[in-house]
């Protein structure tokens, strides 16, 4: 049975087949996870993102969609870029957040990846509450795993002990 692991740290250090980037629709970089991946992954990742923009997503990657590029100088072989929803107090964005996880897993599995590391998508700049995000993410991954051919390990890499504790409590339910 594929396993789900939680850990704290910098996702760019993870030695997995796929690292997932919490990108924005431009795919041209930013702060947070996005900034760290491009900084450590090097220019090959941005060049691949630019090619994707030119060839497939002229208007930018829609929220919830996922695309793969080389991992560049990262320990990971590939980066899967996905765009999380910006949290809204008035609109439930959980379906779009779930789509980020579902589509990232599908892209990774299609590549033949056996291991994938996710950040807590949308919980930084996009202000999604950590516990709500954890509930959506863990339920979606649990739902998707049986249907995947290759993925055997899913890691969630949290950037603080507080975030880790929230995710661990949700995972333990
Ligand atoms: N490794 C793991 N987790 C990280 C790292 C890192 N190196 N850096 C930040 N985080 C955590 C944040 O603390 C947060 O919990 O990842 C989570 C997601 O935060 P963001 O990176 O801000 O992503 P998000 O909230 O999805 O916002 C995306 O921010 O950086 C820009 O270009 C990006 O416009 C996009 C937006």
PDB file of C-alpha atoms and ligand atoms in Angstrom:
ATOM      1  CA  UNK A   1       0.000   0.000   0.000  1.00  0.00           C
ATOM      2  CA  UNK A   2       1.463   3.417  -0.912  1.00  0.00           C
ATOM      3  CA  UNK A   3       2.428   5.422   2.174  1.00  0.00           C
ATOM      4  CA  UNK A   4       1.885   9.025   3.194  1.00  0.00           C
ATOM      5  CA  UNK A   5       4.689  10.676   5.171  1.00  0.00           C
ATOM      6  CA  UNK A   6       4.884  14.063   6.889  1.00  0.00           C
ATOM      7  CA  UNK A   7       8.137  15.888   7.534  1.00  0.00           C
ATOM      8  CA  UNK A   8       9.400  19.407   8.205  1.00  0.00           C
ATOM      9  CA  UNK A   9      12.042  21.172   6.155  1.00  0.00           C
ATOM     10  CA  UNK A  10      12.854  22.750   2.825  1.00  0.00           C
ATOM     11  CA  UNK A  11      11.132  20.840   0.015  1.00  0.00           C
ATOM     12  CA  UNK A  12      13.994  21.645  -2.403  1.00  0.00           C
ATOM     13  CA  UNK A  13      16.221  19.238  -0.435  1.00  0.00           C
ATOM     14  CA  UNK A  14      13.891  16.271  -0.883  1.00  0.00           C
ATOM     15  CA  UNK A  15      15.361  13.350  -2.809  1.00  0.00           C
ATOM     16  CA  UNK A  16      12.231  12.162  -4.562  1.00  0.00           C
ATOM     17  CA  UNK A  17      11.265  11.649  -8.188  1.00  0.00           C
ATOM     18  CA  UNK A  18       8.874  14.624  -8.177  1.00  0.00           C
ATOM     19  CA  UNK A  19       8.791  17.819  -6.130  1.00  0.00           C
ATOM     20  CA  UNK A  20       5.562  19.790  -6.457  1.00  0.00           C
ATOM     21  CA  UNK A  21       5.805  23.569  -6.800  1.00  0.00           C
ATOM     22  CA  UNK A  22       3.161  25.931  -5.402  1.00  0.00           C
ATOM     23  CA  UNK A  23       3.375  28.128  -8.474  1.00  0.00           C
ATOM     24  CA  UNK A  24       1.296  30.948  -9.892  1.00  0.00           C
ATOM     25  CA  UNK A  25      -0.371  30.998 -13.284  1.00  0.00           C
ATOM     26  CA  UNK A  26       2.522  32.822 -14.937  1.00  0.00           C
ATOM     27  CA  UNK A  27       4.888  29.901 -14.224  1.00  0.00           C
ATOM     28  CA  UNK A  28       7.647  32.518 -14.174  1.00  0.00           C
ATOM     29  CA  UNK A  29       8.577  32.221 -10.504  1.00  0.00           C
ATOM     30  CA  UNK A  30       7.722  34.057  -7.320  1.00  0.00           C
ATOM     31  CA  UNK A  31       8.404  33.753  -3.601  1.00  0.00           C
ATOM     32  CA  UNK A  32       7.908  30.943  -1.094  1.00  0.00           C
ATOM     33  CA  UNK A  33       8.189  27.414  -2.494  1.00  0.00           C
ATOM     34  CA  UNK A  34       8.229  28.827  -6.038  1.00  0.00           C
ATOM     35  CA  UNK A  35      11.165  31.082  -5.282  1.00  0.00           C
ATOM     36  CA  UNK A  36      13.076  28.326  -3.505  1.00  0.00           C
ATOM     37  CA  UNK A  37      12.585  25.816  -6.328  1.00  0.00           C
ATOM     38  CA  UNK A  38      13.742  28.222  -9.017  1.00  0.00           C
ATOM     39  CA  UNK A  39      16.652  29.472  -6.901  1.00  0.00           C
ATOM     40  CA  UNK A  40      17.952  25.996  -6.138  1.00  0.00           C
ATOM     41  CA  UNK A  41      16.754  24.294  -9.319  1.00  0.00           C
ATOM     42  CA  UNK A  42      18.448  26.757 -11.620  1.00  0.00           C
ATOM     43  CA  UNK A  43      17.588  28.311 -14.996  1.00  0.00           C
ATOM     44  CA  UNK A  44      16.643  25.055 -16.739  1.00  0.00           C
ATOM     45  CA  UNK A  45      13.367  24.992 -14.815  1.00  0.00           C
ATOM     46  CA  UNK A  46      12.404  28.535 -15.840  1.00  0.00           C
ATOM     47  CA  UNK A  47      13.378  27.819 -19.454  1.00  0.00           C
ATOM     48  CA  UNK A  48      11.081  24.778 -19.445  1.00  0.00           C
ATOM     49  CA  UNK A  49       8.286  26.826 -17.868  1.00  0.00           C
ATOM     50  CA  UNK A  50       8.645  29.473 -20.556  1.00  0.00           C
ATOM     51  CA  UNK A  51       8.396  26.774 -23.231  1.00  0.00           C
ATOM     52  CA  UNK A  52       5.209  25.436 -21.618  1.00  0.00           C
ATOM     53  CA  UNK A  53       3.748  28.946 -21.617  1.00  0.00           C
ATOM     54  CA  UNK A  54       4.638  29.398 -25.290  1.00  0.00           C
ATOM     55  CA  UNK A  55       3.426  26.002 -26.481  1.00  0.00           C
ATOM     56  CA  UNK A  56       0.493  25.110 -24.235  1.00  0.00           C
ATOM     57  CA  UNK A  57      -0.649  27.805 -21.854  1.00  0.00           C
ATOM     58  CA  UNK A  58      -0.392  31.187 -23.549  1.00  0.00           C
ATOM     59  CA  UNK A  59      -2.714  32.716 -20.994  1.00  0.00           C
ATOM     60  CA  UNK A  60      -1.056  31.049 -18.009  1.00  0.00           C
ATOM     61  CA  UNK A  61      -1.640  27.780 -16.140  1.00  0.00           C
ATOM     62  CA  UNK A  62      -5.198  27.698 -14.753  1.00  0.00           C
ATOM     63  CA  UNK A  63      -5.776  27.195 -11.029  1.00  0.00           C
ATOM     64  CA  UNK A  64      -5.888  23.475 -10.212  1.00  0.00           C
ATOM     65  CA  UNK A  65      -3.937  22.371 -13.289  1.00  0.00           C
ATOM     66  CA  UNK A  66      -0.457  20.759 -13.164  1.00  0.00           C
ATOM     67  CA  UNK A  67       2.468  20.549 -15.591  1.00  0.00           C
ATOM     68  CA  UNK A  68       5.890  18.882 -15.339  1.00  0.00           C
ATOM     69  CA  UNK A  69       9.352  20.228 -16.029  1.00  0.00           C
ATOM     70  CA  UNK A  70      12.866  19.040 -15.418  1.00  0.00           C
ATOM     71  CA  UNK A  71      14.068  19.201 -11.821  1.00  0.00           C
ATOM     72  CA  UNK A  72      17.138  21.102 -13.004  1.00  0.00           C
ATOM     73  CA  UNK A  73      19.772  21.160 -10.251  1.00  0.00           C
ATOM     74  CA  UNK A  74      17.372  19.834  -7.602  1.00  0.00           C
ATOM     75  CA  UNK A  75      17.847  16.337  -6.166  1.00  0.00           C
ATOM     76  CA  UNK A  76      14.379  15.631  -7.590  1.00  0.00           C
ATOM     77  CA  UNK A  77      14.201  14.441 -11.186  1.00  0.00           C
ATOM     78  CA  UNK A  78      11.121  16.502 -12.063  1.00  0.00           C
ATOM     79  CA  UNK A  79       9.146  19.465 -10.770  1.00  0.00           C
ATOM     80  CA  UNK A  80       5.372  19.386 -11.133  1.00  0.00           C
ATOM     81  CA  UNK A  81       4.070  22.962 -11.071  1.00  0.00           C
ATOM     82  CA  UNK A  82       0.515  23.516  -9.897  1.00  0.00           C
ATOM     83  CA  UNK A  83      -1.440  26.674  -9.118  1.00  0.00           C
ATOM     84  CA  UNK A  84      -3.369  26.693  -5.878  1.00  0.00           C
ATOM     85  CA  UNK A  85      -6.484  28.758  -5.224  1.00  0.00           C
ATOM     86  CA  UNK A  86      -6.289  31.974  -3.239  1.00  0.00           C
ATOM     87  CA  UNK A  87      -8.312  31.431  -0.069  1.00  0.00           C
ATOM     88  CA  UNK A  88     -11.634  33.233   0.093  1.00  0.00           C
ATOM     89  CA  UNK A  89     -13.887  33.597   3.145  1.00  0.00           C
ATOM     90  CA  UNK A  90     -16.917  33.796   0.859  1.00  0.00           C
ATOM     91  CA  UNK A  91     -16.190  31.122  -1.763  1.00  0.00           C
ATOM     92  CA  UNK A  92     -15.339  27.488  -1.023  1.00  0.00           C
ATOM     93  CA  UNK A  93     -12.141  26.820  -3.016  1.00  0.00           C
ATOM     94  CA  UNK A  94     -11.638  23.266  -1.751  1.00  0.00           C
ATOM     95  CA  UNK A  95     -12.450  21.655  -5.121  1.00  0.00           C
ATOM     96  CA  UNK A  96      -9.706  23.691  -6.800  1.00  0.00           C
ATOM     97  CA  UNK A  97      -7.218  22.829  -4.050  1.00  0.00           C
ATOM     98  CA  UNK A  98      -8.144  19.147  -4.374  1.00  0.00           C
ATOM     99  CA  UNK A  99      -7.583  19.413  -8.136  1.00  0.00           C
ATOM    100  CA  UNK A 100      -3.998  20.594  -7.496  1.00  0.00           C
ATOM    101  CA  UNK A 101      -3.238  17.373  -5.622  1.00  0.00           C
ATOM    102  CA  UNK A 102      -5.200  15.102  -7.958  1.00  0.00           C
ATOM    103  CA  UNK A 103      -3.670  16.548 -11.134  1.00  0.00           C
ATOM    104  CA  UNK A 104      -0.145  16.669  -9.684  1.00  0.00           C
ATOM    105  CA  UNK A 105      -0.402  12.984  -8.738  1.00  0.00           C
ATOM    106  CA  UNK A 106      -1.712  12.125 -12.203  1.00  0.00           C
ATOM    107  CA  UNK A 107       1.140  13.974 -13.943  1.00  0.00           C
ATOM    108  CA  UNK A 108       3.720  12.366 -11.648  1.00  0.00           C
ATOM    109  CA  UNK A 109       2.262   8.879 -12.141  1.00  0.00           C
ATOM    110  CA  UNK A 110       2.233   9.415 -15.904  1.00  0.00           C
ATOM    111  CA  UNK A 111       5.966  10.146 -15.704  1.00  0.00           C
ATOM    112  CA  UNK A 112       6.483   6.860 -13.844  1.00  0.00           C
ATOM    113  CA  UNK A 113       7.427   8.597 -10.600  1.00  0.00           C
ATOM    114  CA  UNK A 114       7.417   6.371  -7.508  1.00  0.00           C
ATOM    115  CA  UNK A 115       7.885   9.154  -4.959  1.00  0.00           C
ATOM    116  CA  UNK A 116       6.460  12.680  -4.755  1.00  0.00           C
ATOM    117  CA  UNK A 117       6.851  15.535  -2.262  1.00  0.00           C
ATOM    118  CA  UNK A 118       4.137  18.163  -1.812  1.00  0.00           C
ATOM    119  CA  UNK A 119       4.322  21.489   0.003  1.00  0.00           C
ATOM    120  CA  UNK A 120       1.238  22.768   1.803  1.00  0.00           C
ATOM    121  CA  UNK A 121      -0.192  24.310  -1.356  1.00  0.00           C
ATOM    122  CA  UNK A 122      -1.996  27.669  -0.959  1.00  0.00           C
ATOM    123  CA  UNK A 123      -1.224  27.996   2.777  1.00  0.00           C
ATOM    124  CA  UNK A 124       1.340  30.794   2.391  1.00  0.00           C
ATOM    125  CA  UNK A 125       0.830  33.825   0.182  1.00  0.00           C
ATOM    126  CA  UNK A 126      -2.558  32.418  -0.841  1.00  0.00           C
ATOM    127  CA  UNK A 127      -3.669  32.390   2.804  1.00  0.00           C
ATOM    128  CA  UNK A 128      -5.497  29.048   2.878  1.00  0.00           C
ATOM    129  CA  UNK A 129      -5.912  27.968   6.535  1.00  0.00           C
ATOM    130  CA  UNK A 130      -3.472  25.166   7.334  1.00  0.00           C
ATOM    131  CA  UNK A 131      -6.011  22.753   8.861  1.00  0.00           C
ATOM    132  CA  UNK A 132      -8.543  23.171   6.043  1.00  0.00           C
ATOM    133  CA  UNK A 133      -5.772  22.663   3.478  1.00  0.00           C
ATOM    134  CA  UNK A 134      -4.530  19.558   5.263  1.00  0.00           C
ATOM    135  CA  UNK A 135      -8.022  18.050   5.305  1.00  0.00           C
ATOM    136  CA  UNK A 136      -8.458  18.619   1.566  1.00  0.00           C
ATOM    137  CA  UNK A 137      -4.946  17.440   0.679  1.00  0.00           C
ATOM    138  CA  UNK A 138      -4.925  14.257   2.751  1.00  0.00           C
ATOM    139  CA  UNK A 139      -8.439  13.219   1.735  1.00  0.00           C
ATOM    140  CA  UNK A 140      -7.634  13.795  -1.953  1.00  0.00           C
ATOM    141  CA  UNK A 141      -4.338  11.883  -1.847  1.00  0.00           C
ATOM    142  CA  UNK A 142      -5.926   8.972   0.047  1.00  0.00           C
ATOM    143  CA  UNK A 143      -8.678   8.881  -2.574  1.00  0.00           C
ATOM    144  CA  UNK A 144      -6.260   8.970  -5.531  1.00  0.00           C
ATOM    145  CA  UNK A 145      -3.530   6.566  -4.378  1.00  0.00           C
ATOM    146  CA  UNK A 146      -5.340   3.259  -5.159  1.00  0.00           C
ATOM    147  CA  UNK A 147      -5.754   4.346  -8.783  1.00  0.00           C
ATOM    148  CA  UNK A 148      -2.086   5.167  -9.378  1.00  0.00           C
ATOM    149  CA  UNK A 149       0.237   2.724 -11.140  1.00  0.00           C
ATOM    150  CA  UNK A 150       3.662   3.892  -9.975  1.00  0.00           C
ATOM    151  CA  UNK A 151       3.503   6.301  -7.012  1.00  0.00           C
ATOM    152  CA  UNK A 152       4.399   4.430  -3.826  1.00  0.00           C
ATOM    153  CA  UNK A 153       5.358   7.280  -1.494  1.00  0.00           C
ATOM    154  CA  UNK A 154       3.752  10.675  -0.939  1.00  0.00           C
ATOM    155  CA  UNK A 155       5.568  13.137   1.331  1.00  0.00           C
ATOM    156  CA  UNK A 156       4.142  16.386   2.672  1.00  0.00           C
ATOM    157  CA  UNK A 157       6.987  18.731   3.566  1.00  0.00           C
ATOM    158  CA  UNK A 158       5.864  21.341   6.102  1.00  0.00           C
ATOM    159  CA  UNK A 159       7.851  24.491   6.666  1.00  0.00           C
ATOM    160  CA  UNK A 160       7.266  24.810  10.407  1.00  0.00           C
ATOM    161  CA  UNK A 161       6.654  22.613  13.427  1.00  0.00           C
ATOM    162  CA  UNK A 162       3.301  24.326  13.922  1.00  0.00           C
ATOM    163  CA  UNK A 163       2.223  23.397  10.406  1.00  0.00           C
ATOM    164  CA  UNK A 164       3.554  19.862  10.897  1.00  0.00           C
ATOM    165  CA  UNK A 165       1.554  19.448  14.117  1.00  0.00           C
ATOM    166  CA  UNK A 166      -1.651  20.548  12.380  1.00  0.00           C
ATOM    167  CA  UNK A 167      -1.122  18.131   9.490  1.00  0.00           C
ATOM    168  CA  UNK A 168      -0.193  15.284  11.849  1.00  0.00           C
ATOM    169  CA  UNK A 169      -3.401  15.793  13.821  1.00  0.00           C
ATOM    170  CA  UNK A 170      -5.463  15.687  10.605  1.00  0.00           C
ATOM    171  CA  UNK A 171      -3.579  12.614   9.338  1.00  0.00           C
ATOM    172  CA  UNK A 172      -4.218  10.819  12.632  1.00  0.00           C
ATOM    173  CA  UNK A 173      -8.013  11.232  12.446  1.00  0.00           C
TER     174      UNK A 173
HETATM  175  N1  LIG B   1       9.834  24.189   1.484  1.00  0.00           N
HETATM  176  C1  LIG B   1       8.633  23.748   1.980  1.00  0.00           C
HETATM  177  N2  LIG B   1       7.602  24.571   2.264  1.00  0.00           N
HETATM  178  C2  LIG B   1       7.796  25.896   2.042  1.00  0.00           C
HETATM  179  C3  LIG B   1       9.001  26.433   1.534  1.00  0.00           C
HETATM  180  C4  LIG B   1      10.050  25.514   1.253  1.00  0.00           C
HETATM  181  N3  LIG B   1      11.238  25.906   0.766  1.00  0.00           N
HETATM  182  N4  LIG B   1       8.857  27.796   1.419  1.00  0.00           N
HETATM  183  C5  LIG B   1       7.627  28.080   1.852  1.00  0.00           C
HETATM  184  N5  LIG B   1       6.973  26.962   2.238  1.00  0.00           N
HETATM  185  C6  LIG B   1       5.615  26.802   2.758  1.00  0.00           C
HETATM  186  C7  LIG B   1       4.929  28.043   3.270  1.00  0.00           C
HETATM  187  O1  LIG B   1       5.270  28.270   4.631  1.00  0.00           O
HETATM  188  C8  LIG B   1       3.460  27.641   3.106  1.00  0.00           C
HETATM  189  O2  LIG B   1       3.032  26.868   4.214  1.00  0.00           O
HETATM  190  O3  LIG B   1       4.813  26.366   1.650  1.00  0.00           O
HETATM  191  C9  LIG B   1       3.457  26.742   1.869  1.00  0.00           C
HETATM  192  C10 LIG B   1       2.941  27.433   0.603  1.00  0.00           C
HETATM  193  O4  LIG B   1       3.345  28.783   0.638  1.00  0.00           O
HETATM  194  P1  LIG B   1       3.720  29.620  -0.699  1.00  0.00           P
HETATM  195  O5  LIG B   1       5.019  29.179  -1.209  1.00  0.00           O
HETATM  196  O6  LIG B   1       3.526  31.059  -0.371  1.00  0.00           O
HETATM  197  O7  LIG B   1       2.631  29.163  -1.782  1.00  0.00           O
HETATM  198  P2  LIG B   1       1.093  29.567  -1.932  1.00  0.00           P
HETATM  199  O8  LIG B   1       0.464  29.947  -0.648  1.00  0.00           O
HETATM  200  O9  LIG B   1       0.506  28.447  -2.748  1.00  0.00           O
HETATM  201  O10 LIG B   1       1.157  30.893  -2.818  1.00  0.00           O
HETATM  202  C11 LIG B   1       1.632  30.785  -4.143  1.00  0.00           C
HETATM  203  O11 LIG B   1       3.204  32.526  -3.783  1.00  0.00           O
HETATM  204  O12 LIG B   1       5.440  32.287  -4.013  1.00  0.00           O
HETATM  205  C12 LIG B   1       4.317  32.720  -4.634  1.00  0.00           C
HETATM  206  O13 LIG B   1       4.791  32.426  -6.972  1.00  0.00           O
HETATM  207  C13 LIG B   1       4.027  31.936  -5.881  1.00  0.00           C
HETATM  208  O14 LIG B   1       2.320  33.449  -6.583  1.00  0.00           O
HETATM  209  C14 LIG B   1       2.553  32.165  -6.013  1.00  0.00           C
HETATM  210  C15 LIG B   1       2.079  32.159  -4.571  1.00  0.00           C
END
